[in-house]
XYZ file of C-alpha atoms in Angstrom:
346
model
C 58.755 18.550 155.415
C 60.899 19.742 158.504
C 58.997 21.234 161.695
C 61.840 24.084 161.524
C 59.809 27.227 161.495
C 60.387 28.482 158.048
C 60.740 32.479 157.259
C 60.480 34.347 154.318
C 62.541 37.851 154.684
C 61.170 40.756 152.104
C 64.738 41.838 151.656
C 65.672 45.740 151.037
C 66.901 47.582 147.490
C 70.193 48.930 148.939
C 73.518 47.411 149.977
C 74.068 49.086 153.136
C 70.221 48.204 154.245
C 70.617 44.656 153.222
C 73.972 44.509 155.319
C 72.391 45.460 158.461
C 69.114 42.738 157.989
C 71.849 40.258 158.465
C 71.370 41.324 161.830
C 67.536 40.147 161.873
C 69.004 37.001 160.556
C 70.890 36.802 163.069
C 68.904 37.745 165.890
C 66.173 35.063 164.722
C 68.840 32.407 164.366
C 69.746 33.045 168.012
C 66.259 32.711 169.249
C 65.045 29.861 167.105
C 68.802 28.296 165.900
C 66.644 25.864 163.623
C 64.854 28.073 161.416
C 65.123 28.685 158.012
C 65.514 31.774 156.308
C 64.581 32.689 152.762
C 65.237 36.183 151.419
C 63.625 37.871 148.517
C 66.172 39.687 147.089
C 67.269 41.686 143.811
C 69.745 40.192 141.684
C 72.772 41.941 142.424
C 72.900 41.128 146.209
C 72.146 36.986 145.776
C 76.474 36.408 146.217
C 75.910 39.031 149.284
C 73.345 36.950 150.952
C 75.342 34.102 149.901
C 77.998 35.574 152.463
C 75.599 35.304 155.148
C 75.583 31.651 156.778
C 72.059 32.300 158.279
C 70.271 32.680 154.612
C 69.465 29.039 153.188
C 68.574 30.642 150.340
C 68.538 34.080 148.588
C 65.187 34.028 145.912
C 66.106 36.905 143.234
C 63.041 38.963 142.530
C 63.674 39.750 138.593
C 61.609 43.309 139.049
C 63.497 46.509 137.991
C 63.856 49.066 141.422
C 60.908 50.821 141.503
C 58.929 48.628 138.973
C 55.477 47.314 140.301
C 55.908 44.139 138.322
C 52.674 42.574 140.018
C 52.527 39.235 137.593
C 55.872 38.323 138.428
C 55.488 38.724 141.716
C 52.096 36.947 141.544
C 54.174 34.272 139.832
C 56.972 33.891 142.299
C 54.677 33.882 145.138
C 52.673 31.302 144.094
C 55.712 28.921 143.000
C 56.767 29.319 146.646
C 53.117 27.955 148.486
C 54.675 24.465 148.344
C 57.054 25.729 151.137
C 54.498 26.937 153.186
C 55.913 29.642 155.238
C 55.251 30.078 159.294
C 56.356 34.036 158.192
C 56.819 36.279 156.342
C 58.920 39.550 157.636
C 58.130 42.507 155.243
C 61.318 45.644 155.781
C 60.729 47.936 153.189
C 57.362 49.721 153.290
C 55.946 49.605 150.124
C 52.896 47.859 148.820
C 55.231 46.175 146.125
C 57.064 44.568 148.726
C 53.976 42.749 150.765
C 52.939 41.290 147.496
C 54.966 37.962 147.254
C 54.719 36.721 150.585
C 51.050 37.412 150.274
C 50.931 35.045 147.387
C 53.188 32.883 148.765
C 50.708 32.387 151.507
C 53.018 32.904 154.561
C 51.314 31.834 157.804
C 51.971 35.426 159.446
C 53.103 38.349 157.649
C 54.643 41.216 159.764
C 55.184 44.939 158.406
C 55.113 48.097 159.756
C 52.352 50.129 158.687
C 52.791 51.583 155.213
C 51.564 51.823 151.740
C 47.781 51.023 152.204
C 49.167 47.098 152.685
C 46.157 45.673 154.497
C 45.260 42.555 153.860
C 48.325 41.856 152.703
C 49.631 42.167 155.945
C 48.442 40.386 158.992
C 50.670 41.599 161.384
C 51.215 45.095 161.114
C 53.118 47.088 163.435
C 53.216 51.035 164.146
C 56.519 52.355 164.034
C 57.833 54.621 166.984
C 60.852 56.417 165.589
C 61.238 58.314 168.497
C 61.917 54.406 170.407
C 63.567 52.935 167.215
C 65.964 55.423 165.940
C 67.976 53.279 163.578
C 67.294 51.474 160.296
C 69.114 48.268 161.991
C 66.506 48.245 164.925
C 63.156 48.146 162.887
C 64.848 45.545 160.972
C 65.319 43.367 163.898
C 62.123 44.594 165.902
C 59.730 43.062 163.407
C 61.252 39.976 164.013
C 60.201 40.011 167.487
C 56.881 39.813 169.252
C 54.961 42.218 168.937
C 54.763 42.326 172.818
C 58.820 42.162 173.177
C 60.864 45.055 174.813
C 62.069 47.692 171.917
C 64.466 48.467 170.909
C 65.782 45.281 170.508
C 69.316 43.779 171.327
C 71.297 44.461 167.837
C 73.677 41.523 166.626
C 76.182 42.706 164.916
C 76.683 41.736 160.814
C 79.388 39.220 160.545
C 80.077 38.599 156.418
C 81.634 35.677 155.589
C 85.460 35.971 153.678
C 86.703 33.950 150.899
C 90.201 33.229 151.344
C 90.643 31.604 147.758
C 88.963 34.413 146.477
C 91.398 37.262 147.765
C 94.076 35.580 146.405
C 92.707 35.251 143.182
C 92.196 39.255 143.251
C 95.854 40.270 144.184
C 96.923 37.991 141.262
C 94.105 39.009 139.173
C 94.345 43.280 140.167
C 98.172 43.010 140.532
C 98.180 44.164 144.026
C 100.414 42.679 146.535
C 100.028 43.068 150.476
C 104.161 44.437 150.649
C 102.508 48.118 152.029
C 99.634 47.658 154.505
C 96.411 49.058 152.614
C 93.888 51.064 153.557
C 90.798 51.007 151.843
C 89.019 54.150 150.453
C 85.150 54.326 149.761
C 84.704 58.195 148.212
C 81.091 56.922 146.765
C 77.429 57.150 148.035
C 74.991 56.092 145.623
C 72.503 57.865 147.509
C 73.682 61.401 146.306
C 76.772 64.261 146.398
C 75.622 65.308 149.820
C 76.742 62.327 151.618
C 80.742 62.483 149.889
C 83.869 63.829 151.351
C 85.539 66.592 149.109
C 87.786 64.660 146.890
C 90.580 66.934 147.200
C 89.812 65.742 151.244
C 90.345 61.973 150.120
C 93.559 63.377 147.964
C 95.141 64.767 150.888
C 94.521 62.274 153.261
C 95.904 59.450 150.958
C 99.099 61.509 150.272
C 99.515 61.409 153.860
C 99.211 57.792 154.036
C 101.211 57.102 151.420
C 104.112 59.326 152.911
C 103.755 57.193 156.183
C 104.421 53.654 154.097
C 100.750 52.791 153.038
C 99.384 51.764 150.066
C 95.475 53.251 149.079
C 93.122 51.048 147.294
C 89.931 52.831 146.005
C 86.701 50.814 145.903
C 83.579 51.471 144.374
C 81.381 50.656 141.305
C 82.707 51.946 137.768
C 79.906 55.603 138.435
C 82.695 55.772 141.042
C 85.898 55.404 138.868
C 86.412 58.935 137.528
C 85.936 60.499 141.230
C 88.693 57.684 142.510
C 90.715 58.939 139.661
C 90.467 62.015 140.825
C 91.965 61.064 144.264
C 94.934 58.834 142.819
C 95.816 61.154 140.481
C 99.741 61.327 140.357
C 99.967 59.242 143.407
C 101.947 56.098 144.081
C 100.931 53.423 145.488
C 97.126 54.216 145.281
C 94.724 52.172 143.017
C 91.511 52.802 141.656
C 90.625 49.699 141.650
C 86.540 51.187 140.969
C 84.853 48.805 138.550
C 86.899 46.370 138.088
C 85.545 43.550 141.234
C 82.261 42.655 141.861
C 80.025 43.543 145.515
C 81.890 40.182 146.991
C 85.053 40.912 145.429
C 85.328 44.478 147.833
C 83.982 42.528 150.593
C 87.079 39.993 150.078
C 89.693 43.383 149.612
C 88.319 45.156 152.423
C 89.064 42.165 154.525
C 92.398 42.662 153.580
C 93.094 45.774 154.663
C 94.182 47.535 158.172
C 91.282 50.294 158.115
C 88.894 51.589 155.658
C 87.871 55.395 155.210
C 84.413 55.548 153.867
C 81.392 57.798 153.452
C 77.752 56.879 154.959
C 77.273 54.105 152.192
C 76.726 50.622 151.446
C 80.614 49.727 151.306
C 80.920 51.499 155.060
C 78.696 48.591 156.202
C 80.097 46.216 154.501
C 83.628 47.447 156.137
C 81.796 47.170 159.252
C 80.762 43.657 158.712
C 83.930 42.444 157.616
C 85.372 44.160 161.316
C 87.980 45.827 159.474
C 88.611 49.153 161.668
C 87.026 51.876 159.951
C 86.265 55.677 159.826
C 83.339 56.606 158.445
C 82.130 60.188 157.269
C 79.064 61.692 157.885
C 77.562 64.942 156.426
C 73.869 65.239 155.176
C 73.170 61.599 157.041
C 73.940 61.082 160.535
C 75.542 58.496 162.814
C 72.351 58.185 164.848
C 70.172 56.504 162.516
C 72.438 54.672 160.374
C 75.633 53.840 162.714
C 78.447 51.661 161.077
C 77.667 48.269 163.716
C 81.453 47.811 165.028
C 82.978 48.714 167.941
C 86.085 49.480 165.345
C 84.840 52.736 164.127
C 85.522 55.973 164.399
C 82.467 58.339 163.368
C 83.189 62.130 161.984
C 80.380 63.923 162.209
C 79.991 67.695 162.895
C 76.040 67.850 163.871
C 75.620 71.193 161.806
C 72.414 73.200 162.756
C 71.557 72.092 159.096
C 72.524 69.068 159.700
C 71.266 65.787 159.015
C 69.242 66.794 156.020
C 69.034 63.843 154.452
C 69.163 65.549 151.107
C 70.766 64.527 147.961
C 72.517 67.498 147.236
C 73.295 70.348 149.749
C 70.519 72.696 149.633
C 72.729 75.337 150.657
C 74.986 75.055 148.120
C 77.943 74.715 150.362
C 78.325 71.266 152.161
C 79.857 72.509 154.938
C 79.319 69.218 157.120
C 81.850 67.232 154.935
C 83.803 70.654 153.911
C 84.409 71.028 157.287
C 85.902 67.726 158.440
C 89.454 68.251 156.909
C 92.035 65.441 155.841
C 94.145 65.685 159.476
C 90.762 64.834 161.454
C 90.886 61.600 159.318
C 94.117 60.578 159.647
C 94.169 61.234 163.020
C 90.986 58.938 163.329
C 92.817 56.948 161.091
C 96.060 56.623 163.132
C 93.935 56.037 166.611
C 92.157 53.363 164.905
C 95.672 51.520 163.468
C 96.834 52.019 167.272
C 93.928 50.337 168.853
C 93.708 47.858 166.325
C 97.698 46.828 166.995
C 96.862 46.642 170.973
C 94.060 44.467 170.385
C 96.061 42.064 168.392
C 98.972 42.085 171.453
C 96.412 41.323 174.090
């Protein structure tokens, strides 16, 4: 067996959150550039991971979200002894979660303190929030020692892009590249207090479209009726909602000259794929959940009831996304385009 230390990452349920633990990968690929890194991860994000060229391999953990499922992870755990882990790096905080690498019977497992997971855990951490702030930095803290400076230094996520792939998906979605696109993202699985208005998202893209762009909307099919909503008796805009997979909307985002996107999974993954990017914030806020490019432009009002980090507005009136109108965005949008084209000449 190689001496490469060997790590197994407890990866998280959401895409956004497993976006930004590429930068853990990262950050321990920098330090030790031999290691090898193992994710658990839920089925759906395996061709995610698969875009990330420090995972060497994604392990899919066939347990519903929020199902304890403690013989199949007794089962997985115990198939993976033979690899004999040097660590195991739990990020979410739930008992559930400490449970395979326990079984797997990972040298050191690190955690912060959570669910009641001693024992399970043998290196478990106290988390500051007031020192780390963002979701990103307790990901890549707990891959440091213990003893290291916090926060840490934050890698950005860098996704790998399929060239064949994007080409199959013009052909495929009968899109062509004739208008530049701009992507829009009106989801957020997390809940209606974290979306733009869509009449917002309407306006916006009729600007757009008057100023030679074409729209694509991109989300999962929950998000096809809202997108519908947006396009409706629009040219050049597709809802294109549904109809890719995750990797596919990595691929299109690629494509495109800025993406306009609520705090979500797909505003990281715009992030990671640096295409220049607004990105909306309402109930959630900028300072705990930043998109990680220096190619985005954050609208955020900072409410007095804001961040509330509710599902739905518990006022009633969402005035933190209300209140960012469709000109703010395209004149985000617009700076962003601008910077983006001076980049390019220098």
């Amino acid at each position: 067996m190689s001496d490469a230390p060997r790590y197994l990452i407890a990866g998280p349920a959401w895409v956004g959150d497993m976006v930004m633990a590429q930068s853990l990968f990262i950050s321990l690929k920098q330090r030790e550039p031999e290691a090898q890194i193992d994710v658990l991860a839920p089925a759906w994000s395996v061709p995610l991971l698969a875009r990330m060229p420090e995972v060497r391999e994604a392990i899919t953990v066939p347990v519903g979200h929020g199902e304890f499922g403690l013989a199949a992870r007794r089962r997985i755990g115990r198939a993976l002894r033979e690899r004999r882990y040097d660590r195991a790096i739990v990020l979410p905080r739930s008992l559930k979660a400490a449970l395979i690498p326990f079984f797997a019977g990972a040298r050191v497992r690190s955690g912060y303190r959570g669910e009641m997971r001693y024992g399970l855990l043998n290196d478990i951490r106290p988390l500051d929030k007031s020192v780390l702030t963002q979701t990103v930095q307790r990901f890549v803290a707990l891959g440091q020692e213990s003893s290291a400076p916090l926060p840490p230094p934050i890698p950005e996520p860098r996704l790998r892009i399929d060239a064949a792939n994007q080409q199959r998906l013009l052909a495929a979605l009968d899109l062509t590249l004739e208008r530049p696109a701009i992507a829009f993202m009106p989801g957020a699985e997390y809940g209606p207090a974290k979306q733009w208005p869509l009449a917002h998202f309407a306006e916006l893209a009729a600007a757009l479209v008057g100023q030679g762009y074409q729209i694509w909307l991109l989300g999962s099919a929950r998000d096809r009726e809202a997108a519908a909503q947006i396009a409706a008796g629009l040219e050049h805009t597709h809802n294109l909602c549904g109809r890719t997979e995750l990797v596919d909307t990595v691929d299109l985002i690629a494509l495109c000259e800025a993406a306009v996107s609520n705090d979500s999974g797909l505003m990281h993954v715009a992030a990671a794929v640096d295409t220049p990017l607004v990105a909306l914030y309402g109930s959630s806020t900028p300072a705990y959940t930043p998109p990680l490019t220096d190619k985005a432009e954050v609208l955020y009002l900072g409410l007095d009831c804001s961040p509330c980090f509710k599902r739905e507005c518990p006022l009633g009136h969402k005035n933190c996304l209300e209140r960012i109108i469709a000109s703010d965005a395209l004149s985000a949008v617009k700076m962003l385009l601008q910077r983006n084209d001076k980049q390019k000449e220098e």
